[in-house]
């Protein structure tokens, strides 16, 4: 495996993830409403029409389902570019990248940007400083993210290792 490639991939994916989160958030914070803490959502819905925000609502499942499929495809590309040679090395690459981005999301995007930039707060909740600084909420969500990350990492690693074994790209001796 090429570790320099893995570091570059991780940095590029982190930049892409940041753009994927922040661009829609600045344009329309309501797009990510299902990811806001419940007390912020409730304050927002006091003055706005209620929309589905439950974890298993159709809208949330469609967004998250599309994201999982996209991540599997991206992981397969990143695994291949890194030179992974079997399931374990493929899983190490994909879950390692997921882990880095997951905790970057928690510590940088959630704790710093989400908590302090009023332009990305939901309309009518700009005054809720304490609610936007809920560190424990974001850590718990990041721990769930670690569990959820197993799905695309295992899927991409399994598909990748099946492909390389099937077409015998590598000699396993």
GROMACS .gro file of C-alpha atoms in nm:
model
  173
    1UNK     CA    1   0.000   0.000   0.000
    2UNK     CA    2   0.110   0.354  -0.065
    3UNK     CA    3   0.077   0.555   0.258
    4UNK     CA    4   0.147   0.891   0.092
    5UNK     CA    5  -0.146   0.823  -0.141
    6UNK     CA    6  -0.367   0.737   0.157
    7UNK     CA    7  -0.277   1.065   0.330
    8UNK     CA    8  -0.348   1.264   0.013
    9UNK     CA    9  -0.677   1.077  -0.036
   10UNK     CA   10  -0.778   1.150   0.322
   11UNK     CA   11  -0.702   1.520   0.285
   12UNK     CA   12  -0.887   1.545  -0.048
   13UNK     CA   13  -1.189   1.358   0.090
   14UNK     CA   14  -1.191   1.584   0.396
   15UNK     CA   15  -1.195   1.892   0.173
   16UNK     CA   16  -1.473   1.743  -0.042
   17UNK     CA   17  -1.673   1.646   0.268
   18UNK     CA   18  -1.635   1.996   0.411
   19UNK     CA   19  -1.763   2.150   0.089
   20UNK     CA   20  -2.049   1.899   0.071
   21UNK     CA   21  -2.158   2.000   0.422
   22UNK     CA   22  -2.085   2.373   0.434
   23UNK     CA   23  -2.206   2.484   0.089
   24UNK     CA   24  -2.565   2.360   0.141
   25UNK     CA   25  -2.553   2.471   0.506
   26UNK     CA   26  -2.471   2.831   0.412
   27UNK     CA   27  -2.727   2.832   0.130
   28UNK     CA   28  -3.011   2.672   0.327
   29UNK     CA   29  -2.949   2.546   0.682
   30UNK     CA   30  -3.286   2.369   0.678
   31UNK     CA   31  -3.138   2.114   0.433
   32UNK     CA   32  -2.952   1.957   0.729
   33UNK     CA   33  -3.229   2.006   0.988
   34UNK     CA   34  -3.241   1.635   1.072
   35UNK     CA   35  -2.883   1.667   1.204
   36UNK     CA   36  -2.959   1.952   1.445
   37UNK     CA   37  -3.023   1.877   1.815
   38UNK     CA   38  -3.392   1.829   1.904
   39UNK     CA   39  -3.417   2.149   2.110
   40UNK     CA   40  -3.297   2.358   1.814
   41UNK     CA   41  -3.540   2.180   1.581
   42UNK     CA   42  -3.831   2.245   1.820
   43UNK     CA   43  -3.747   2.615   1.846
   44UNK     CA   44  -3.730   2.638   1.467
   45UNK     CA   45  -4.067   2.463   1.423
   46UNK     CA   46  -4.238   2.711   1.655
   47UNK     CA   47  -4.224   2.964   1.370
   48UNK     CA   48  -4.190   2.742   1.062
   49UNK     CA   49  -4.383   2.461   0.900
   50UNK     CA   50  -4.288   2.122   1.039
   51UNK     CA   51  -4.104   1.891   0.800
   52UNK     CA   52  -3.994   1.528   0.857
   53UNK     CA   53  -3.676   1.511   1.065
   54UNK     CA   54  -3.690   1.164   1.219
   55UNK     CA   55  -3.391   0.938   1.157
   56UNK     CA   56  -3.610   0.696   0.965
   57UNK     CA   57  -3.821   0.948   0.773
   58UNK     CA   58  -3.835   0.899   0.398
   59UNK     CA   59  -3.639   1.220   0.331
   60UNK     CA   60  -3.364   1.135   0.578
   61UNK     CA   61  -3.335   0.776   0.456
   62UNK     CA   62  -3.310   0.893   0.093
   63UNK     CA   63  -3.036   1.145   0.174
   64UNK     CA   64  -2.840   0.905   0.392
   65UNK     CA   65  -2.896   0.609   0.157
   66UNK     CA   66  -2.765   0.806  -0.141
   67UNK     CA   67  -2.466   0.915   0.067
   68UNK     CA   68  -2.385   0.554   0.166
   69UNK     CA   69  -2.394   0.438  -0.198
   70UNK     CA   70  -2.174   0.731  -0.301
   71UNK     CA   71  -1.928   0.657  -0.019
   72UNK     CA   72  -1.907   0.288  -0.120
   73UNK     CA   73  -1.821   0.390  -0.477
   74UNK     CA   74  -1.566   0.647  -0.360
   75UNK     CA   75  -1.411   0.401  -0.115
   76UNK     CA   76  -1.365   0.146  -0.390
   77UNK     CA   77  -1.176   0.405  -0.596
   78UNK     CA   78  -0.966   0.514  -0.298
   79UNK     CA   79  -0.890   0.155  -0.201
   80UNK     CA   80  -0.774   0.079  -0.554
   81UNK     CA   81  -0.560   0.396  -0.574
   82UNK     CA   82  -0.400   0.317  -0.238
   83UNK     CA   83  -0.280  -0.021  -0.363
   84UNK     CA   84  -0.469  -0.229  -0.109
   85UNK     CA   85  -0.403  -0.596  -0.172
   86UNK     CA   86  -0.666  -0.783   0.030
   87UNK     CA   87  -0.981  -0.736   0.237
   88UNK     CA   88  -0.801  -0.625   0.554
   89UNK     CA   89  -0.585  -0.366   0.381
   90UNK     CA   90  -0.890  -0.239   0.189
   91UNK     CA   91  -1.089  -0.215   0.512
   92UNK     CA   92  -0.801  -0.036   0.688
   93UNK     CA   93  -0.791   0.227   0.413
   94UNK     CA   94  -1.166   0.283   0.390
   95UNK     CA   95  -1.245   0.275   0.762
   96UNK     CA   96  -0.934   0.479   0.840
   97UNK     CA   97  -1.048   0.754   0.604
   98UNK     CA   98  -1.403   0.730   0.743
   99UNK     CA   99  -1.273   0.756   1.100
  100UNK     CA  100  -1.061   1.061   1.027
  101UNK     CA  101  -1.347   1.245   0.853
  102UNK     CA  102  -1.599   1.140   1.118
  103UNK     CA  103  -1.396   1.291   1.403
  104UNK     CA  104  -1.298   1.594   1.193
  105UNK     CA  105  -1.671   1.650   1.145
  106UNK     CA  106  -1.728   1.630   1.521
  107UNK     CA  107  -1.436   1.837   1.646
  108UNK     CA  108  -1.395   2.093   1.368
  109UNK     CA  109  -1.722   2.126   1.179
  110UNK     CA  110  -1.962   2.067   1.470
  111UNK     CA  111  -1.770   2.206   1.768
  112UNK     CA  112  -1.616   2.504   1.585
  113UNK     CA  113  -1.820   2.599   1.277
  114UNK     CA  114  -2.165   2.474   1.373
  115UNK     CA  115  -2.139   2.615   1.724
  116UNK     CA  116  -1.997   2.958   1.638
  117UNK     CA  117  -2.109   3.071   1.292
  118UNK     CA  118  -2.449   3.235   1.322
  119UNK     CA  119  -2.499   3.238   0.943
  120UNK     CA  120  -2.557   2.862   0.948
  121UNK     CA  121  -2.806   2.863   1.232
  122UNK     CA  122  -3.167   2.787   1.162
  123UNK     CA  123  -3.381   3.102   1.130
  124UNK     CA  124  -3.529   3.191   1.466
  125UNK     CA  125  -3.265   2.998   1.664
  126UNK     CA  126  -2.977   3.243   1.635
  127UNK     CA  127  -3.008   3.327   2.006
  128UNK     CA  128  -2.962   2.965   2.123
  129UNK     CA  129  -2.586   2.976   2.187
  130UNK     CA  130  -2.591   2.706   2.456
  131UNK     CA  131  -2.792   2.467   2.237
  132UNK     CA  132  -2.545   2.509   1.951
  133UNK     CA  133  -2.251   2.428   2.182
  134UNK     CA  134  -2.368   2.079   2.285
  135UNK     CA  135  -2.038   1.893   2.264
  136UNK     CA  136  -2.176   1.570   2.409
  137UNK     CA  137  -2.450   1.559   2.142
  138UNK     CA  138  -2.189   1.571   1.867
  139UNK     CA  139  -1.961   1.314   2.030
  140UNK     CA  140  -2.255   1.071   2.064
  141UNK     CA  141  -2.344   1.133   1.698
  142UNK     CA  142  -1.978   1.071   1.603
  143UNK     CA  143  -1.982   0.741   1.792
  144UNK     CA  144  -2.292   0.641   1.594
  145UNK     CA  145  -2.103   0.756   1.285
  146UNK     CA  146  -1.827   0.510   1.365
  147UNK     CA  147  -2.084   0.231   1.374
  148UNK     CA  148  -2.254   0.348   1.054
  149UNK     CA  149  -1.914   0.375   0.884
  150UNK     CA  150  -1.875   0.001   0.910
  151UNK     CA  151  -2.145  -0.042   0.642
  152UNK     CA  152  -1.974   0.133   0.348
  153UNK     CA  153  -1.627   0.027   0.464
  154UNK     CA  154  -1.715  -0.341   0.486
  155UNK     CA  155  -1.917  -0.327   0.161
  156UNK     CA  156  -1.644  -0.150  -0.037
  157UNK     CA  157  -1.371  -0.373   0.107
  158UNK     CA  158  -1.571  -0.688   0.036
  159UNK     CA  159  -1.655  -0.589  -0.320
  160UNK     CA  160  -1.298  -0.476  -0.385
  161UNK     CA  161  -1.141  -0.794  -0.248
  162UNK     CA  162  -1.389  -1.007  -0.442
  163UNK     CA  163  -1.297  -0.821  -0.761
  164UNK     CA  164  -0.920  -0.849  -0.713
  165UNK     CA  165  -0.949  -1.217  -0.625
  166UNK     CA  166  -1.177  -1.280  -0.923
  167UNK     CA  167  -0.955  -1.120  -1.182
  168UNK     CA  168  -0.633  -1.222  -1.004
  169UNK     CA  169  -0.466  -0.881  -1.016
  170UNK     CA  170  -0.241  -0.981  -0.729
  171UNK     CA  171  -0.054  -1.303  -0.665
  172UNK     CA  172  -0.145  -1.434  -0.322
  173UNK     CA  173   0.124  -1.698  -0.339
   0.00000   0.00000   0.00000
